Coordinates of C-alpha atoms in Angstrom, one line a residue:
Chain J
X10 CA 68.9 108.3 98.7
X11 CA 71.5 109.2 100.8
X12 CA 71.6 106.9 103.9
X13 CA 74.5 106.5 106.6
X14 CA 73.6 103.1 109.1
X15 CA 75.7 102.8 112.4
X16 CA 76.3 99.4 114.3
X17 CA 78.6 97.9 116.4
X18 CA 77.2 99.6 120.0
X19 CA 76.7 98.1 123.3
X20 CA 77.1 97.4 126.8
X21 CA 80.8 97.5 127.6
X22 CA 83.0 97.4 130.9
X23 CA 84.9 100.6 131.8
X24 CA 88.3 100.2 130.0
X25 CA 87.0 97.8 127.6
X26 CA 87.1 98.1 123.8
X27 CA 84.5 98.4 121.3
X28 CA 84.6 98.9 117.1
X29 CA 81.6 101.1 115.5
X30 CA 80.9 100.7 111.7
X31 CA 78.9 103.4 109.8
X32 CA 77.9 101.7 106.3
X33 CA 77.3 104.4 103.4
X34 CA 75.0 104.4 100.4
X35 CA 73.2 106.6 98.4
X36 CA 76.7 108.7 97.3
X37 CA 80.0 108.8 96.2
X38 CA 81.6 107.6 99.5
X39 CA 85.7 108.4 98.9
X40 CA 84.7 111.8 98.0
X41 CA 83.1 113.1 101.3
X42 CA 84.9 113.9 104.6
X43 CA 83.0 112.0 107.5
X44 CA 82.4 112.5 110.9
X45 CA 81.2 110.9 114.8
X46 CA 79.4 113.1 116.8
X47 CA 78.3 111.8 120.2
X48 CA 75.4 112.4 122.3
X49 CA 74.9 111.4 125.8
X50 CA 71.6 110.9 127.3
X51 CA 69.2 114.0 127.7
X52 CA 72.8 115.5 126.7
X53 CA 73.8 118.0 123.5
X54 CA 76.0 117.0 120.7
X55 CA 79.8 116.3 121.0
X56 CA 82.0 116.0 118.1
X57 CA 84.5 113.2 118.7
X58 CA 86.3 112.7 115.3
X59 CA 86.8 112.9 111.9
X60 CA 88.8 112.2 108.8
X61 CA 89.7 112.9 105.1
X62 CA 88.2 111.4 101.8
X63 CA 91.4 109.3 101.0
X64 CA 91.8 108.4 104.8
X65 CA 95.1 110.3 105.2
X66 CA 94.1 113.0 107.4
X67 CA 91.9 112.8 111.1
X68 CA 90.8 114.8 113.3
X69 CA 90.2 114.6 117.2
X70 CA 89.1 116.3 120.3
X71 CA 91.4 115.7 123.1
X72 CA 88.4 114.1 125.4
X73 CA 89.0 110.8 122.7
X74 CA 92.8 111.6 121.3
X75 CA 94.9 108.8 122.1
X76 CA 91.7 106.5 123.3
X77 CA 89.6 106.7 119.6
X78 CA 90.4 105.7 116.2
X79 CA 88.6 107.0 113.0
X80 CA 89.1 104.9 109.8
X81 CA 87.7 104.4 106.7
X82 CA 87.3 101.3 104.1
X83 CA 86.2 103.4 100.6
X84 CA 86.1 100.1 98.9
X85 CA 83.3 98.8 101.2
X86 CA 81.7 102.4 101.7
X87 CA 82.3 101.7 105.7
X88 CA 83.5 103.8 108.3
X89 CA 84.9 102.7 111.4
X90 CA 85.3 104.1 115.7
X91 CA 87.8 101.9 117.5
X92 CA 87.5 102.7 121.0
X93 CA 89.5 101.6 123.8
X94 CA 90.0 102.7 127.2
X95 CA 86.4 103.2 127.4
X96 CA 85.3 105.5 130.8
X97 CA 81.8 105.7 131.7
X98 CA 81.4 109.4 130.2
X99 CA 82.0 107.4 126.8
X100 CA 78.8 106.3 127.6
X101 CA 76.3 107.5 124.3
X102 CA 74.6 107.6 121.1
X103 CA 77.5 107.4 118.7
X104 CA 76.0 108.8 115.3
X105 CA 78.0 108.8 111.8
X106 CA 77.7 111.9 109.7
X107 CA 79.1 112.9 106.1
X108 CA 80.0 116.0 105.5
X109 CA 78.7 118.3 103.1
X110 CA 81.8 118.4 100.9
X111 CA 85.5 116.9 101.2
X112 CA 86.3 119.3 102.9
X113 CA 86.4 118.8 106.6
X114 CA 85.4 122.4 107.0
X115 CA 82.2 122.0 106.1
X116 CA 78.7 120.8 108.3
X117 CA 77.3 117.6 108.4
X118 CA 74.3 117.3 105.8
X119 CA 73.6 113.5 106.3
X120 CA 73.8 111.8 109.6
X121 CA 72.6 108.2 110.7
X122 CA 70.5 107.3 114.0
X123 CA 73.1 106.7 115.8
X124 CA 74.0 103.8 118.3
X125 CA 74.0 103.5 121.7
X126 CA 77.5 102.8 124.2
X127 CA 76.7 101.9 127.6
X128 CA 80.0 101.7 129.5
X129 CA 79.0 101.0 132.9
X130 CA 80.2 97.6 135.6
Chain P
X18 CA 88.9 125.8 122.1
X19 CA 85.5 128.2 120.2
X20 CA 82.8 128.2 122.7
X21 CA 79.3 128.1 120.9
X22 CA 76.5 129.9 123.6
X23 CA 73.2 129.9 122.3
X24 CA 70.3 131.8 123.8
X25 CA 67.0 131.3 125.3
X26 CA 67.7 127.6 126.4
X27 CA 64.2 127.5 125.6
X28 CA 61.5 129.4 124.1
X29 CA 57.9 129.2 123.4
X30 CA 55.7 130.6 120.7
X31 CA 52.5 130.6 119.5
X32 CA 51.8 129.0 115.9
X33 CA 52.4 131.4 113.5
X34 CA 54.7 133.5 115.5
X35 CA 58.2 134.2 114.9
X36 CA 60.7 132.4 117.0
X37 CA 64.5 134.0 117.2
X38 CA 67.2 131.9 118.5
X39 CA 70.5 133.9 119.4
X40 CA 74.3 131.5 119.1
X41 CA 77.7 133.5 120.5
X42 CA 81.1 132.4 119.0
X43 CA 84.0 132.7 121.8
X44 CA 86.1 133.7 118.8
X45 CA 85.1 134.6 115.2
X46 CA 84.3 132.1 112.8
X47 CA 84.2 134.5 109.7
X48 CA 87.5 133.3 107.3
X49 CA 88.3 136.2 106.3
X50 CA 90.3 135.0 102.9
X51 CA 86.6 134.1 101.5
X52 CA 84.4 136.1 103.6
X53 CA 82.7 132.5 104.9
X54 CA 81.0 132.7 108.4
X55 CA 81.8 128.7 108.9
X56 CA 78.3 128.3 111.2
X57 CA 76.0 126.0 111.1
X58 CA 72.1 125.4 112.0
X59 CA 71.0 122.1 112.7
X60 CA 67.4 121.0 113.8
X61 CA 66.8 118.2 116.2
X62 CA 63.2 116.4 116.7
X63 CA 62.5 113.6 119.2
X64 CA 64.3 110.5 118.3
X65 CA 65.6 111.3 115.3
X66 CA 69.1 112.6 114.4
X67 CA 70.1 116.4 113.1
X68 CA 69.0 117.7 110.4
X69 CA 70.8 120.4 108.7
X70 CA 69.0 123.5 108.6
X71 CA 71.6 126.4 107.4
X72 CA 75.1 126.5 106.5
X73 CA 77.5 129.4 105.7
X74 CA 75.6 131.0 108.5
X75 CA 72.7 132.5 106.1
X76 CA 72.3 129.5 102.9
X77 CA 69.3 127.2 103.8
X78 CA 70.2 123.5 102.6
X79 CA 68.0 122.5 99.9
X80 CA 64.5 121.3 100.9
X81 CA 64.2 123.6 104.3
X82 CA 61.1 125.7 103.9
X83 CA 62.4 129.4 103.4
X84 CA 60.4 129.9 106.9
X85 CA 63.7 129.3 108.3
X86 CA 66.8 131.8 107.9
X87 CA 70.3 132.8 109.6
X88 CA 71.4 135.6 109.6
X89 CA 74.7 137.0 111.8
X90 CA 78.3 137.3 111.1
X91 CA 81.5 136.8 113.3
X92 CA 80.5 136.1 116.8
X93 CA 77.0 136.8 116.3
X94 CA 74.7 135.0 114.8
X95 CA 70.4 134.1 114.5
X96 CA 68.0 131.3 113.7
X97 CA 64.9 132.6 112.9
X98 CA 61.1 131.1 112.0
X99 CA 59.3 133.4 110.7
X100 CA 56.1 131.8 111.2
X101 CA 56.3 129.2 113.8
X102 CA 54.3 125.5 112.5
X103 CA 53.6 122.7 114.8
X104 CA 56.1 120.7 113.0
X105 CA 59.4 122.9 113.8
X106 CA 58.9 121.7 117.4
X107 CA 62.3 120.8 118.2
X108 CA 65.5 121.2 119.4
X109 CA 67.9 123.6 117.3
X110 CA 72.1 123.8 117.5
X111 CA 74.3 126.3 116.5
X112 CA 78.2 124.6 115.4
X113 CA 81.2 126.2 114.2
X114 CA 83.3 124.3 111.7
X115 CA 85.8 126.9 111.4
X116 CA 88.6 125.7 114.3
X117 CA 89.4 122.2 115.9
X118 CA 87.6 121.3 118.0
X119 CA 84.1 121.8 116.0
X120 CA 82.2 123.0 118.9
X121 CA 78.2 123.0 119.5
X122 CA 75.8 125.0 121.3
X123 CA 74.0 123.3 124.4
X124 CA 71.2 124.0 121.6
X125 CA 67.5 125.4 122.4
X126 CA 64.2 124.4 122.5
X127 CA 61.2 125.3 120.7
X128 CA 57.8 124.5 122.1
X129 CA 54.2 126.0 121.0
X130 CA 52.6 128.3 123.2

């Protein structure tokens, strides 16, 4: 069974740091193009980054570009968020999703539950 | 940036019925180099995360009762159940995965009547 697991969220200061890990089972991890997608309370979904099967390639809205960090660890089927400079519109469900192919240009057929960033004082 | 407009916002119907959701593209997302609409359906239900519903604008992902279908090509594009069951109560979302950034729609929900 395919399964994608997020952890790492929490309550954080504004302009603090935090490091999401997505753990992946289920499938042949280095061979999918993965995603975050964001979703702020009562809010729709916002893509915030992705990145290539080998690691070599990522992608980035410019609400996150400069501020986020999408990387990936094939050996230990883990994906990872750094986030720094965090701002109170940060402030979400943070949910890990593999693409459909390897190909970034593709949707998102698996995605975890997701977990929550508070960025508040 | 592709802006993704879906319409109603919301919309209900009666069990049974058919329920049509409508997503705009600000731009096409039809490649034309392999005739791809890159447009995707995803349904949402309370609590739990997307599910993907359609890709390719018109294939259904394997296991989504053929109930559901998309239809549409370039800007313009449909979600429709044909016959509406108490369990497709949900919120649905159009996305293109055609340009950077991949956009959503502010999505739609579907409630019985």
């Amino acid at each position: 069974e395919v399964q994608v697991v997020e952890s790492g969220g929490g309550l954080v200061q504004p302009g603090g740091s935090l490091r999401l890990s997505c753990a992946a089972s289920g499938f042949t991890f280095s061979t999918y193009a993965m995603s975050w997608v964001r979703q702020a309370p009562g809010k729709g979904l916002e893509w915030v980054s992705s990145i290539s099967p080998s690691g070599d390639v990522t992608f980035y809205p410019d609400s996150v570009k400069g501020r986020f960090t999408i990387s990936r660890d094939n050996s230990r089927y883990t994906l990872f968020l750094q986030m720094n400079s965090l701002r109170a519109e940060d402030t979400a469900v943070y949910s890990c999703a593999r693409h459909q192919t390897g190909n970034y240009y593709s949707g998102y057929g698996a995605w975890g539950q997701g977990t929550l960033v508070t960025v508040s004082s | 940036d592709i802006v993704m407009t879906q319409s109603p916002d919301s919309l209900a119907v009666s069990l049974g019925e058919r329920a049509t959701i409508n997503c705009k593209s600000s731009q096409s997302v039809l490649y034309n180099s392999n005739n791809k609409n890159y447009l995707a359906w995803y349904q949402q239900k309370p609590g739990q995360p997307p599910k993907l519903l359609i890709h390719w604008a018109s294939t259904r992902e394997s296991g989504v009762p053929d109930r559901f279908s998309g239809s549409g090509s370039g800007t313009d594009f449909t979600l429709t159940i044909s016959s509406l069951q108490a369990e497709d109560v949900a919120v649905y979302y159009c996305q293109q995965y055609y340009g950077t950034p991949q956009t959503f729609g502010q999505g739609t929900k579907v409630e019985i009547k």
